[in-house]
Structure formats: structure tokens, C-alpha cells
Coordinates of C-alpha atoms in Angstrom, one line a residue:
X28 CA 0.0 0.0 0.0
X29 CA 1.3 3.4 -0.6
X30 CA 0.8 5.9 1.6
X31 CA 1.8 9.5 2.1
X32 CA 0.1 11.4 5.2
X33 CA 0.9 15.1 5.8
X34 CA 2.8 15.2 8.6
X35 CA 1.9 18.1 11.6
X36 CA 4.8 20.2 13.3
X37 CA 5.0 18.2 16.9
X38 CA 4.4 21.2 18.9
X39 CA 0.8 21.8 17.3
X40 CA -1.9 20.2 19.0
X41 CA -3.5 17.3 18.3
X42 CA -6.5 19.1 16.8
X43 CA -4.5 20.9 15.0
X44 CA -3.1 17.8 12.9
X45 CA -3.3 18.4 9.6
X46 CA -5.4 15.7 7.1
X47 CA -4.5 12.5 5.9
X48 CA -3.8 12.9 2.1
X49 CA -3.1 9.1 0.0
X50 CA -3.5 7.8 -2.9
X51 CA -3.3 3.6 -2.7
X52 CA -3.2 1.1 -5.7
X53 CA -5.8 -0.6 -4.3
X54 CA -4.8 -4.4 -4.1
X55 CA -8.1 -5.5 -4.6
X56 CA -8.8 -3.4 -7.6
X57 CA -5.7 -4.0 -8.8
X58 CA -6.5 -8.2 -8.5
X59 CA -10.2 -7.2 -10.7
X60 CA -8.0 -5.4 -13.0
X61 CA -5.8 -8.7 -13.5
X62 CA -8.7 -11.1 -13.5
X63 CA -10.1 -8.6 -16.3
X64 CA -7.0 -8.2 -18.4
X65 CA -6.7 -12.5 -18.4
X66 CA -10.6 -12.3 -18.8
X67 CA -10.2 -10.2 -22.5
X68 CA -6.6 -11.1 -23.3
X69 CA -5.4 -7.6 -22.9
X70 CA -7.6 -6.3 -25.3
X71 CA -10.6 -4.0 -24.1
X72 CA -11.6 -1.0 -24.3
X73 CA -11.6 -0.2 -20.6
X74 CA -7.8 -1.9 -20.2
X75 CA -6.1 0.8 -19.6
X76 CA -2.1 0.9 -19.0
X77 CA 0.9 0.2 -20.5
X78 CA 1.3 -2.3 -22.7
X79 CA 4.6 -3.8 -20.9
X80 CA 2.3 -4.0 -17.8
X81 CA -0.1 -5.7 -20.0
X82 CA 2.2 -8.2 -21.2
X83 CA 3.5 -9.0 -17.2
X84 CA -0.1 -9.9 -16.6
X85 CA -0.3 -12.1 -19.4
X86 CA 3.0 -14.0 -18.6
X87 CA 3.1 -14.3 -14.8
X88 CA -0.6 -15.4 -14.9
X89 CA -0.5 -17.6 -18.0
X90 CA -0.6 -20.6 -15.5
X91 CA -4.3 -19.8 -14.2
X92 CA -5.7 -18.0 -17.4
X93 CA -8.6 -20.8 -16.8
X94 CA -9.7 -20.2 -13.1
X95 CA -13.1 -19.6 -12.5
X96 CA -12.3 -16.1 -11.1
X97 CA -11.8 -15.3 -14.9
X98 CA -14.9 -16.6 -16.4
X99 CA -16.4 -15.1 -13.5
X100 CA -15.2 -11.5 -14.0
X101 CA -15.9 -12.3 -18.1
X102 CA -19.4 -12.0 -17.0
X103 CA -19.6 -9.4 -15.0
X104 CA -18.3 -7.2 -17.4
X105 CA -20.0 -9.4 -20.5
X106 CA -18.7 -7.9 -23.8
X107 CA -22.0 -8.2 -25.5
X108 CA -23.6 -5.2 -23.4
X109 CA -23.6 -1.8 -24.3
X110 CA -20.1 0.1 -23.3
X111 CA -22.3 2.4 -20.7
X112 CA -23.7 -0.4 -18.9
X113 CA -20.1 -2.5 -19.0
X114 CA -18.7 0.7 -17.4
X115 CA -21.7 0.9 -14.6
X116 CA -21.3 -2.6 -13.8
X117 CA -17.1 -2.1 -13.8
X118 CA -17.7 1.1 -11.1
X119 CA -20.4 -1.0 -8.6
X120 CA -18.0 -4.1 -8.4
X121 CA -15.3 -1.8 -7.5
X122 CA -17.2 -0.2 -4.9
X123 CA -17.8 -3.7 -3.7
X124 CA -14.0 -4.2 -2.9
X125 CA -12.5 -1.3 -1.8
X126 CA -13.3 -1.2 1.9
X127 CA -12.5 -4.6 2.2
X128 CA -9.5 -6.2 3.4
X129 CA -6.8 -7.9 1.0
X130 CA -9.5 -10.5 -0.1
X131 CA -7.5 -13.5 0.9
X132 CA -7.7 -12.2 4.2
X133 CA -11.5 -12.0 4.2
X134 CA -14.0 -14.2 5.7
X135 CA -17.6 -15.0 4.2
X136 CA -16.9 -13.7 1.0
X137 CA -19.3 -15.6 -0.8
X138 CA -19.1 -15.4 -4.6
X139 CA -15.9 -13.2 -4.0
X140 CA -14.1 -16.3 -2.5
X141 CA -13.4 -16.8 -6.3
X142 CA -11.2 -14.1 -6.6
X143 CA -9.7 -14.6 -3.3
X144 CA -8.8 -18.5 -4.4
X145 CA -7.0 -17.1 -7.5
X146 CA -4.8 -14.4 -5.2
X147 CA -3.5 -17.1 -3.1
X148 CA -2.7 -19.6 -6.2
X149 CA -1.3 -17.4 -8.1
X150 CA 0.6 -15.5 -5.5
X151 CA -0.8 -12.0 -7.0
X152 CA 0.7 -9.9 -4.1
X153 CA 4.3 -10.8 -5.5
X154 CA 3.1 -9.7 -8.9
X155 CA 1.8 -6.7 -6.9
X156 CA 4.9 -5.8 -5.1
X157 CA 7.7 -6.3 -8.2
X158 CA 5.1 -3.4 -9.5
X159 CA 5.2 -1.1 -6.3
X160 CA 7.9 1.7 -8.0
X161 CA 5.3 2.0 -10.4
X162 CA 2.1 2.4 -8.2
X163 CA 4.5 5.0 -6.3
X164 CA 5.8 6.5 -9.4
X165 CA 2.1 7.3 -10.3
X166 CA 0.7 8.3 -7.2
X167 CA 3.3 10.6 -5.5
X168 CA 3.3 13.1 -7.9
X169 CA -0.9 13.0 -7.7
X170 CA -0.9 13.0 -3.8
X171 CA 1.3 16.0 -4.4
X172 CA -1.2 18.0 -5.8
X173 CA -4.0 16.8 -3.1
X174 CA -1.7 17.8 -0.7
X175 CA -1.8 21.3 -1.6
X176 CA -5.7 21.4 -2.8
X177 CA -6.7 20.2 1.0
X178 CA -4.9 23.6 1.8
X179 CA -6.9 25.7 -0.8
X180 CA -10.2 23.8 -0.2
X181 CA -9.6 25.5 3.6
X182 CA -8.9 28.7 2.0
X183 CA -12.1 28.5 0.4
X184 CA -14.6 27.2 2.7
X185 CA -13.3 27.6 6.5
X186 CA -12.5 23.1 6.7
X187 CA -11.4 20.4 4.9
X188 CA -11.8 16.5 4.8
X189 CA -9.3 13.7 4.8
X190 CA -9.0 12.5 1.0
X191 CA -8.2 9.3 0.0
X192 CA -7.8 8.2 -4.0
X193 CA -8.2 4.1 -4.5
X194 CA -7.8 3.5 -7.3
X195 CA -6.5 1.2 -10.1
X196 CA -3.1 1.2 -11.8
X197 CA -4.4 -1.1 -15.2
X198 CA -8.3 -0.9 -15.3
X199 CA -10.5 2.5 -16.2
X200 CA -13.1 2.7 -13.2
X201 CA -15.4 5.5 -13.8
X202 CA -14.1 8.5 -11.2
X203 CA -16.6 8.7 -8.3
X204 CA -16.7 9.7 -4.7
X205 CA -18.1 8.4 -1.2
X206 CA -17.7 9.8 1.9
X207 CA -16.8 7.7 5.2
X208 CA -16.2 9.4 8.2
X209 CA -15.1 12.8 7.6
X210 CA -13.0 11.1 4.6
X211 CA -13.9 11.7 0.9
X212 CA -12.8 8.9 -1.0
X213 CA -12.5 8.9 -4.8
X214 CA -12.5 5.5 -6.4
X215 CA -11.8 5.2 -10.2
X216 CA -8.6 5.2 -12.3
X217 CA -5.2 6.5 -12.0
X218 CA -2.5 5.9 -14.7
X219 CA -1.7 8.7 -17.2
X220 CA 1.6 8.3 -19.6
X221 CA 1.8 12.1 -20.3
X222 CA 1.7 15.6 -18.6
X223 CA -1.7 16.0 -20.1
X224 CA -3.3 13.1 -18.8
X225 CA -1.8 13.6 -15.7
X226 CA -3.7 17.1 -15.9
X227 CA -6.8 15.4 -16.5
X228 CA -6.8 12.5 -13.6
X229 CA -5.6 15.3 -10.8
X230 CA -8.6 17.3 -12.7
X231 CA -10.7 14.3 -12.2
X232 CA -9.9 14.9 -8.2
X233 CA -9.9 17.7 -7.5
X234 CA -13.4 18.1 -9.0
X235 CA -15.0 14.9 -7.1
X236 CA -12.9 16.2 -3.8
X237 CA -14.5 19.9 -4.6
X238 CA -18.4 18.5 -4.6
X239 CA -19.4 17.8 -0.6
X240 CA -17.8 21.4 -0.2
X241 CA -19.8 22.6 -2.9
X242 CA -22.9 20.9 -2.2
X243 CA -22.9 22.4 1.6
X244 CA -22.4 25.7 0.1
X245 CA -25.4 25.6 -2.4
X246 CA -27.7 23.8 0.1
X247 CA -26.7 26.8 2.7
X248 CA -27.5 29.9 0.6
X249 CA -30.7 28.0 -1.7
X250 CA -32.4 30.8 -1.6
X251 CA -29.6 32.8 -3.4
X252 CA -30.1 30.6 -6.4
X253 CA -33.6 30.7 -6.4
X254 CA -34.1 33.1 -8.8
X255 CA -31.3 31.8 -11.4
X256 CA -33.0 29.0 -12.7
X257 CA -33.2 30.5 -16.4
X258 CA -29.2 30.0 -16.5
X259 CA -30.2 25.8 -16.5
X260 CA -33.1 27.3 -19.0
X261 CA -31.0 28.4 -21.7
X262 CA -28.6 25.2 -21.7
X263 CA -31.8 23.0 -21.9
X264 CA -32.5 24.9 -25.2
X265 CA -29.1 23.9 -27.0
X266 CA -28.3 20.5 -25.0
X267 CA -30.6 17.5 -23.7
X268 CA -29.0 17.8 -20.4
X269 CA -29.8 15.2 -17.4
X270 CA -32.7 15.6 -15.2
X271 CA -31.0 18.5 -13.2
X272 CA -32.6 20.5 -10.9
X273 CA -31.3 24.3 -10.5
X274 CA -29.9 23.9 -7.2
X275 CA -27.8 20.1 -8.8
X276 CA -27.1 21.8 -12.1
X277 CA -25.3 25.2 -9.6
X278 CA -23.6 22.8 -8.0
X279 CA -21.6 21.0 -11.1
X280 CA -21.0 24.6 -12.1
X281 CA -19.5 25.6 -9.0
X282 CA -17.3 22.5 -8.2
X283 CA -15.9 22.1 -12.1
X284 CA -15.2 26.3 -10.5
X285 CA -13.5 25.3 -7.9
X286 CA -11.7 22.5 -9.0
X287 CA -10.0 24.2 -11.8
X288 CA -9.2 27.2 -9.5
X289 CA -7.7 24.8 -7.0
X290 CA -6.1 23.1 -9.7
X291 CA -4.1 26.2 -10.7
X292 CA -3.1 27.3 -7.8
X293 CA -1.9 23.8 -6.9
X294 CA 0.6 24.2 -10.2
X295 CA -1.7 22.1 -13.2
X296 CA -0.6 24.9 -16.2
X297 CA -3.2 27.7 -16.7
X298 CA -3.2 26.6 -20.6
X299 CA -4.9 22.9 -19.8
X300 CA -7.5 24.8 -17.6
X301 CA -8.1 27.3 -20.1
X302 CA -9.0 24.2 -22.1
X303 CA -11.0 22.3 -19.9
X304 CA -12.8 25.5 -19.0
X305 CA -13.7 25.9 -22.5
X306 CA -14.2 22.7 -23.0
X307 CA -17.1 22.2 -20.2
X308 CA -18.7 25.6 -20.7
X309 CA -21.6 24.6 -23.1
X310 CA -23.1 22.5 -20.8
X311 CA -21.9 24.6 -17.5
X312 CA -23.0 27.6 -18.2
X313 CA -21.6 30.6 -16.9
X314 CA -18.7 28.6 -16.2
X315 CA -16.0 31.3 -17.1
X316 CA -17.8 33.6 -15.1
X317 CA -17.7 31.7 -11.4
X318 CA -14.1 30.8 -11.9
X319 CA -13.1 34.2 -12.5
X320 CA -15.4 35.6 -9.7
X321 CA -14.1 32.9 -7.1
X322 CA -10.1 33.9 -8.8
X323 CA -10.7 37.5 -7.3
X324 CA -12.1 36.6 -4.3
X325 CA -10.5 39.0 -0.8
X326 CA -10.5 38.2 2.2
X327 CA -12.4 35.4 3.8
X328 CA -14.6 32.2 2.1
X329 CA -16.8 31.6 -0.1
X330 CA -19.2 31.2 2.5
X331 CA -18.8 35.3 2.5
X332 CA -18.5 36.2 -0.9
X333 CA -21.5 34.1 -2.7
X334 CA -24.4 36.0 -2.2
X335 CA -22.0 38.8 -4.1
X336 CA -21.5 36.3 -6.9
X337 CA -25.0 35.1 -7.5
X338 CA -26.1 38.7 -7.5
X339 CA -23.8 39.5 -10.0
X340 CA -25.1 36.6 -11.9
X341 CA -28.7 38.2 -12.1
X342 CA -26.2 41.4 -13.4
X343 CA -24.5 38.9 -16.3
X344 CA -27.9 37.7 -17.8
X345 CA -31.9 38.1 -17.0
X346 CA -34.5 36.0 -18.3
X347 CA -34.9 37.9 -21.6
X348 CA -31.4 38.1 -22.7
X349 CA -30.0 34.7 -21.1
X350 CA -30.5 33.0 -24.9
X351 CA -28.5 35.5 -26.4
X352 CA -25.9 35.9 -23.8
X353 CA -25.3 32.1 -24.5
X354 CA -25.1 32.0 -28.0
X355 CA -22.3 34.8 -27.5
X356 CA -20.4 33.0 -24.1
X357 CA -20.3 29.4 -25.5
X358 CA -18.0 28.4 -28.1
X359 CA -20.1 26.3 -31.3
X360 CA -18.6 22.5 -30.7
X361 CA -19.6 19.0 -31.6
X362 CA -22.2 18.4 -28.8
X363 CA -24.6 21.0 -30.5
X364 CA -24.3 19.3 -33.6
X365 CA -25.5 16.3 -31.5
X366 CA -28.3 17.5 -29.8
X367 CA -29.6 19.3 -32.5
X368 CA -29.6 16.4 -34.5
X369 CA -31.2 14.4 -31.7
X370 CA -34.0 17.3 -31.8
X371 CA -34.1 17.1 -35.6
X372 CA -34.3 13.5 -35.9
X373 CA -32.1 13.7 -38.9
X374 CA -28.0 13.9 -39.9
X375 CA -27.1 13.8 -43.9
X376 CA -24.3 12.6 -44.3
X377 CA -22.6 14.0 -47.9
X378 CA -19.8 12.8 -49.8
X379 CA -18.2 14.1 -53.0
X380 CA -18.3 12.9 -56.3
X381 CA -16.4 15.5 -57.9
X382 CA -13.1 14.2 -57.3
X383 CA -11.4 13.4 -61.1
X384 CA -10.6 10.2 -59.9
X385 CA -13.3 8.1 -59.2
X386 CA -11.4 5.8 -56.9
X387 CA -11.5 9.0 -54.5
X388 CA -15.2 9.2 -54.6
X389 CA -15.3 5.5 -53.9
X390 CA -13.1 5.9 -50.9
X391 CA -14.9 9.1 -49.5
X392 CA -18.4 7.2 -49.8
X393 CA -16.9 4.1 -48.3
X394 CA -16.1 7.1 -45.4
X395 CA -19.3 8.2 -45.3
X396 CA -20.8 4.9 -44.7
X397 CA -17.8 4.3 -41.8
X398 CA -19.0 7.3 -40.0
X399 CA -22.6 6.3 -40.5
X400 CA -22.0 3.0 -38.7
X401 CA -19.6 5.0 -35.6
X402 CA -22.1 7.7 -35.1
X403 CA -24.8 5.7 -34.7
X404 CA -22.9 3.2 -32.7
X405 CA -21.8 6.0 -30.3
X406 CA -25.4 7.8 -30.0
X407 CA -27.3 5.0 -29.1
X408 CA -24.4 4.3 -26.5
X409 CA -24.5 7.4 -24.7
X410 CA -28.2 8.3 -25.4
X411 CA -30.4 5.2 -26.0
X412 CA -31.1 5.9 -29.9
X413 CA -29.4 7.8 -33.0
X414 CA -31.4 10.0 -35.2
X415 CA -32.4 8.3 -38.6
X416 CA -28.7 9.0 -40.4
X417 CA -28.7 9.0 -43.9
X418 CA -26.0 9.0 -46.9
X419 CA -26.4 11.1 -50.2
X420 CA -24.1 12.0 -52.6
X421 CA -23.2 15.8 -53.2
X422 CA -24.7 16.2 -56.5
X423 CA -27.6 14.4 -55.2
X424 CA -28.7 17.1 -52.4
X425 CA -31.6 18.9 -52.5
X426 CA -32.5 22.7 -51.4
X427 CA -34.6 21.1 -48.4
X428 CA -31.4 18.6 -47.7
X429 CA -29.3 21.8 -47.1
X430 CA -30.8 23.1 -44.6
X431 CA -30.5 20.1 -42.4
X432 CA -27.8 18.4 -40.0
X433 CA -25.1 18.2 -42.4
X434 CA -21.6 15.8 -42.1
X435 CA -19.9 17.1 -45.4
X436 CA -17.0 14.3 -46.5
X437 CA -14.0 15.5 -48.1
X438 CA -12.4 18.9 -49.3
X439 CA -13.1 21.1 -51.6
X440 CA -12.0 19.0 -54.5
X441 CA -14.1 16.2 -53.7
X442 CA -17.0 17.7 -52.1
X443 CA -19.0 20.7 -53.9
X444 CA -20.8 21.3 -50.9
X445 CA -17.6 22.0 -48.9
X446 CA -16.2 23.9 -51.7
X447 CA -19.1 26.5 -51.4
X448 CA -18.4 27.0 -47.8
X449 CA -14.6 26.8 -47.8
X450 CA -13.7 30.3 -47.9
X451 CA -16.1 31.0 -44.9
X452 CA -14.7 27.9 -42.5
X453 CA -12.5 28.4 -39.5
X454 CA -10.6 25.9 -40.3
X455 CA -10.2 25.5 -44.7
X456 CA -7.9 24.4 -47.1
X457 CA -5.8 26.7 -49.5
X458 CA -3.7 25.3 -52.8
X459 CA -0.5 27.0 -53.0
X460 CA 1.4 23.9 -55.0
X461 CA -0.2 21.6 -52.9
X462 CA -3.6 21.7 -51.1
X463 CA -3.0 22.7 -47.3
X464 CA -5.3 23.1 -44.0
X465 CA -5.6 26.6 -43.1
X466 CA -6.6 28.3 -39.4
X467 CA -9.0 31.3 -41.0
X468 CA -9.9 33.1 -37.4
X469 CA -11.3 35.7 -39.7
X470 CA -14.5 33.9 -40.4
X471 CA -15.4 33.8 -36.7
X472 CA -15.9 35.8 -33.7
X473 CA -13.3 34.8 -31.7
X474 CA -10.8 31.5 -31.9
X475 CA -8.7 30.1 -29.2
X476 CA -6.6 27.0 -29.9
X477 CA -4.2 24.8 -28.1
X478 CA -1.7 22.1 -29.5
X479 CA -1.5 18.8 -27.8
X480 CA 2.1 17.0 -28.6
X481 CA 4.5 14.8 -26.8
X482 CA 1.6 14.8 -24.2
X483 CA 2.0 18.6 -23.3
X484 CA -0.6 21.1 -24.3
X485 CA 0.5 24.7 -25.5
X486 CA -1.5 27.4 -26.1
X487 CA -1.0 28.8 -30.3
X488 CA -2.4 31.8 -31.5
X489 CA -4.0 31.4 -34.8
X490 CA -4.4 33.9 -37.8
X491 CA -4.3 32.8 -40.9
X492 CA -1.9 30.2 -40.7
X493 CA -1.0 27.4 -43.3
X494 CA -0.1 24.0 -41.3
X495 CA 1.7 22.1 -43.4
X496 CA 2.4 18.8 -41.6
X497 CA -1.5 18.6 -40.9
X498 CA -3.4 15.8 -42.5
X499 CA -7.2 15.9 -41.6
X500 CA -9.9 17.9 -39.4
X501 CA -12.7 18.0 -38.3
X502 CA -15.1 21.1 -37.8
X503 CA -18.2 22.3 -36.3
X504 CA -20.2 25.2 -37.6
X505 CA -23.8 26.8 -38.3
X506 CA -25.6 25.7 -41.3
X507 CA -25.8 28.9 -43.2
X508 CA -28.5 27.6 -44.9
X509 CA -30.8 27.2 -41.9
X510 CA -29.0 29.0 -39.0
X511 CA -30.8 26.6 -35.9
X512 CA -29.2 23.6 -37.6
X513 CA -25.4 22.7 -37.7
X514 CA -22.7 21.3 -40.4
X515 CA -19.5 19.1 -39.5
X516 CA -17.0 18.9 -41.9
X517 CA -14.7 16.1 -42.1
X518 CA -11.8 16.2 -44.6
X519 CA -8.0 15.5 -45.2
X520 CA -5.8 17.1 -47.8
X521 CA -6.4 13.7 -49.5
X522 CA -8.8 10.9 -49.3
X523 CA -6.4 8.9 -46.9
X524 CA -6.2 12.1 -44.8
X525 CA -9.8 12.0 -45.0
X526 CA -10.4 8.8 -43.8
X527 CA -7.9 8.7 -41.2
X528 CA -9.3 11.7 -39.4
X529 CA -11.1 10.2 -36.2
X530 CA -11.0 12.4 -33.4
X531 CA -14.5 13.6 -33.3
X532 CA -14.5 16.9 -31.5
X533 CA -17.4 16.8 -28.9
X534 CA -16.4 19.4 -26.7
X535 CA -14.8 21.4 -29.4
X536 CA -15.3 23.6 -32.5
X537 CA -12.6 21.7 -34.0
X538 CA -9.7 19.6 -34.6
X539 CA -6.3 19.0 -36.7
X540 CA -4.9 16.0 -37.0
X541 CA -0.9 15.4 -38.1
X542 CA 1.6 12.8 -37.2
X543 CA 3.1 14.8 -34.8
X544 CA 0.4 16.5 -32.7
X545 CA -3.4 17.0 -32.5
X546 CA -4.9 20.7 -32.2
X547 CA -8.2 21.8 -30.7
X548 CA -9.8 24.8 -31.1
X549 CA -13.0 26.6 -29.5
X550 CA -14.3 29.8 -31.7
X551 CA -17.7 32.5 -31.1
X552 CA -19.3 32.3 -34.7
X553 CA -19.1 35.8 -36.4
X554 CA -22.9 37.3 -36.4

């Protein structure tokens, strides 16, 4: 087990001891996440660590590949269900092992004995201790960061809770968050193999750590938020959101607040939370507005200061402007497209046939039909059902076709339909020699963009740039033809380029796609 607990100078009382701060490789998830890597063969979606790590699995546990802990596990997480309920089912078994003991030290275990019997024959705690620099590795530097956000969470609110992260080092638990005896506990994954992932899981914390705060906060000053239930109004319009109430929908605003402002200040770089800020704000609405409000907070906590922010909140919006306040705050990005679509009942989904090569129309429709198949796929998986998704060929469109949910396939040499739009599109292609994918910040409001290469994320400032190592993007935008509907564009420099773009931007306007790097960019379309 690793532990790190912040240590109190001796003289200080004991009430003054400062609170226990660990994160632990839990050994029991860690034995689910072994049972489920021999359970799938290393391959799932929900495997999540290196692939050497992978590989020691598979070798030091060859021997019992065919204990009934594995077929057992195989069906807990059966790969026939939908990916939603797999990762439900995944995050209650987890929760089923955490606050026990070591299993093999457990008594009355019932169906868990299973897993118990394969620890002791395979001797899984050796495999867990030649692993230990790892675990420790992984979770020092995160501890280090939770160390310093129990500080800023005292700042902020006048207390603070023990926290404690178990988690797992190979298996992707859904992050969640109990509470035990004045100790928050987060329970989900843990490994990242880059600054930016790092970034997101001490995100992932800080943000789970942030809610009972946040929820004793709202629930104290209800009546302050009374009034401010248009602000949950105006994001119902654009997004099918979950059955929030005002006072459940303030909270998530407020703790994704306070996370990323305890997040900076505990050293995660300004750029990611710039990102993620902009990232989260179409569905947590006025996001940008809290955080800075909380950022130039004085004296005392928030306890103090929040009937000052939710009257400046009636200042920032009133019912009869809150629509159009929106539609200027929130960057256009992929999860309009979706929900508009789910409203419509209706994507298009256009290729080009005006490519002089007919094998390139060929390999842009056999595109079309690939991203028929994946967006249907992944609707039905996160909402239940897909709107009715249909194929047509540019030359085919209508007048009527135009003006719905558009996915256009293919640049301006292929497609006609992106041709007549490329001049206006953020992102667009120029021909200078060769055809290249150009940032065009003059066809929108504003643009703000950040590169993510190597696993670090910089911030770039765009004009009209050519990017000459780019291969593919994707873009989201509003269907001049019928302004309430949406178009997302989906084209390489060639059809390989094309086809090989696959990074779907849902909580972006866009993204490029090279060898090298992947950028993402949020922009305010131009009225």
C-alpha cells in the first residue's frame, strides 16, 4: 500500500493535525483489473495501462488463465452489453472491494471467495509488489497535488476533509466519490503516460474532492439561487441535459469552479484549464464567469462572498437576454451538432463525387458509410437511440437537404458542398502547389486554440496560418442555410487524410490532426 500522510509540526496540537492525504493502488482493484486483463486477453476498451504492464499480466498469470475467477469476471463485465452499462457494472463491483480487506484475508466472502482463491494460487501480491515503484511512481506526484488542494479547499470554505484516491493502476473505473467518516474517498482510475493526462486525472480529483464542499455551500444559501434558474433554462434549449434541478445543475457549475481554480493554484498549467474551462462551458453555463469571480475573491470564504457572486449573476444575464448571452459565451462544438440532431431526428451525411478520380469518390463514400456506422454506434451508446442517419451524394442534395444536419466528407476537390463554404470555414484548405489546411480566425468571432504534442498542451495563436504537416480535421459550424441547424465537416488534404481523421471533436469547435500532434480549437461564430 502506498501511503503519504501530511505530517503536523509536533508542537501543534492534536486538533490541529493536519489531514490524511493518499492515494493507494488498491490491491483488490488492482487483482479485478488482472482477473479482467486475463478475462479479455489484454484487449478491451476499458484496459487501460501500459502495454509492458499488460504483457506481465499475461506471462506471470498464464498458468491460471482458466480459473473460475476469470470466467467469472468475463461475465460481470460481459462484452455483448452496451459500453455504458459494461462501465456501470465495472464502477459497482469496484465499490464492492475497496473497503475490504486484502480478499484472501477475508472471511464470508461468498461469490468473491473466487477471486480470493486465484490471489492465493497465483501468488498475486508478489506480482503486486515487483510493481510497487510503479504504483509509487504514479501516485506521488498526484498525492502532491491533493496535498496542496486540502490547503486551498480550507482557504475557500473555512474546513477540509481527509481524501483518499483508491484507485487502479491497469483498469479504467469510472471516477466517483463516497464519503466515510469525515474522509472523501474517490475510487476510479489513476495511470496517465503524459503531462496531459496527468492534468486530467488530478482534474478528475480535484473536481470529485470539490463536490461535498460545494454541495454544503449551495444547500446553505438556496435561496440565493432561487431566482437563477433560467441560467439551467438556456442550456436546456441547445443541449438534452440530465434531469438537473437548478440547485444540482449550480452545484456541477461551481465544483468544475472550484476544481480548476484549486487546480491552478496547486501548479496544473493555466493553458490545460483554459482548455477544460472551454471545454465544459456549453453544458456549464456561466462557467468562465464563477471561476473568474471565485479567482478575485479577498479576504475570507466563499461562504462570505457568494451572495455577491449570484447577484452579479442576475447582473451577467436576465431571463430575456439569457439566450443570447449564451449563443455569445459558449464556443459552437460537436455536442450541439449532436443534440440538434437528436431534436431534428435527422444527420445527412454527404460525400463528393467530384473528385477526377473516381477511386477518390469510392473511398470518400466508403467514409461516409464508416462514420454512419460509428455515429450511430456512439449515440445510441451514450443516449439510447441515433437519429435516422442517412447517406447522399453531393450532386444528389436537394435545397430542403441543405438546410439540415449536415456531415460534409471531403475537401473542396471532392465535395462541392464544402467547396461553397470553404472560404467561410475556420478551419479550410488553400492550394498553394499543394492543397494545405488553413486556421482562418477571420470567419469567426473569436478563436482560441491549443496544440497537444509529446503529451503537453501549449497554447498557439492562430491567424491565418497554413499547417503544413497537418493531414485531416474535423469542424463544427452553423448551417448557413438554416442557421438553428449545424454542419461538421470532415476532410483530409487527400482521401487517406480524410479517412484517417477520427477524433471527433465533442467538446470542441474543431480539430487538426498530423503525425506529430493534435490541435483543438473553440471559436464564437461571427454574427
Amino acid at each position: 500500500m502506498i501511503l503519504i500522510v501530511m505530517m503536523a509540526i509536533a508542537t501543534l496540537p492534536a486538533q490541529a493535525l493536519l489531514p490524511e492525504v493518499e492515494v493507494n493502488v488498491n490491491p483488490n482493484l488492482e487483482l479485478f483489473a488482472v482477473l479482467y486483463i486475463l478475462a479479455f486477453n489484454g484487449s478491451d476498451p476499458f484496459i487501460y495501462a501500459p502495454q509492458e504492464y499488460i504483457q506481465d499480466v499475461l506471462t506471470y498469470f498464464a498458468p491460471y488463465k482458466d480459473h473460475e475467477a476469470v470466467e467469472f469476471i468475463r461475465r460481470v463485465a460481459d462484452k455483448s452489453l452496451p459500453a455504458n452499462v459494461r462501465e456501470y457494472l465495472i464502477m459497482k463491483f469496484s465499490d464492492r472491494l475497496v473497503f475490504l480487506n486484502y480478499l484472501p484475508n477475508e472471511t464470508e466472502l461468498g461469490e468473491l471467495e473466487k477471486l480470493a482463491d486465484f490471489a492465493r494460487k497465483s501468488n498475486f501480491m508478489a506480482f503486486y509488489n515487483a510493481h510497487k515503484n510503479e504504483y509509487v511512481k504514479m501516485s506521488s506526484k498526484l498525492e502532491r497535488i491533493l496535498e496542496c488542494a486540502s490547503n486551498e479547499y480550507e482557504k475557500l470554505f473555512g474546513r477540509t476533509y481527509s481524501f483518499r484516491a483508491e484507485v487502479s493502476y491497469s483498469l479504467k473505473i469510472h471516477p466517483h466519490r463516497l464519503i466515510r467518516n469525515q474522509t472523501i474517498y474517490y475510487i476510479g482510475e489513476a495511470y496517465y503516460h503524459s503531462n496531459f493526462s496527468f492534468y486530467e486525472r488530478a482534474l478528475a480529483m480535484t473536481h470529485l474532492f470539490a463536490w461535498p464542499f460545494v454541495e454544503d455551500l449551495v444547500n446553505k444559501n438556496h435561496e440565493n439561487f432561487e431566482n437563477l434558474s433560467y441560467y439551467l433554462g438556456a442550456v436546456r434549449n441547445k443541449l438534452p441535459l440530465p434531469s438537473y434541478t437548478a440547485s444540482s445543475y449550480f452545484k456541477q457549475v461551481f465544483a468544475e469552479a472550484v476544481s480548476e481554480h484549486v487546480a491552478l493554484k496547486c501548479g496544473i498549467p493555466d493553458d490545460y484549464i483554459e482548455m477544460r474551462r472551454l471545454s465544459f462551458s456549453y453544458m456549464m453555463f456561466p462557467l468562465e464567469n464563477i471561476f473568474e469571480g471565485i479567482q478575485e475573491l479577498g479576504n475570507g470564504t466563499l461562504y462570505l462572498h457568494i451572495q455577491k457572486i449570484t447577484e452579479d449573476m442576475k447582473r451577467w444575464a436576465t431571463p430575456k437576454n439569457i439566450s443570447r448571452l449564451y449563443e455569445r459565451s459558449v464556443p459552437v462544438v460537436g455536442f450541439h451538432f449532436v443534440s440538434r440532431s437528436l431534436y431534428t431526428g435527422t444527420i445527412i451525411i454527404v460525400y463528393g463525387t467530384q473528385n477526377p478520380d473516381k477511386s477518390g469518390t469510392e473511398a470518400d463514400k466508403e467514409t461516409a458509410y464508416a462514420v454512419k456506422r460509428r455515429f450511430e454506434r456512439e449515440l445510441k451508446m451514450m443516449y439510447g437511440y441515433s437519429p435516422r442517419i442517412e447517406v447522399k451524394a453531393d450532386k444528389d442534395l436537394t435545397e430542403d437537404d441543405l438546410k439540415q444536419n449536415l456531415i460534409l466528407i471531403g475537401g473542396p476537390v471532392a465535395n462541392k458542398i464544402t467547396a461553397q463554404l470553404n472560404d467561410n470555414l475556420p478551419i479550410k484548405f488553400t492550394f498553394n502547389g499543394s492543397w494545405t489546411i488553413v486556421r482562418n480566425s477571420t470567419a469567426v468571432g473569436t478563436i482560441k486554440s491549443f496544440r497537444i504534442a509529446s503529451g503537453n498542451i501549449t497554447k498557439v495563436y492562430p491567424g491565418l496560418n497554413a499547417l503544413k504537416d497537418a493531414y485531416g480535421f474535423m469542424e463544427i459550424l452553423k448551417n448557413p442555410w438554416n442557421r438553428n441547424n449545424y454542419i461538421l465537416v470532415i476532410a483530409g488534404v487527400d482521401r487517406y487524410g480524410t479517412k484517417n481523421v477520427s477524433y471527433f471533436p465533442w467538446r470542441q469547435s474543431y480539430a487538426i490532426e498530423s503525425d506529430s500532434y493534435i490541435e483543438v480549437g473553440f471559436y464564437f461564430m461571427a454574427e
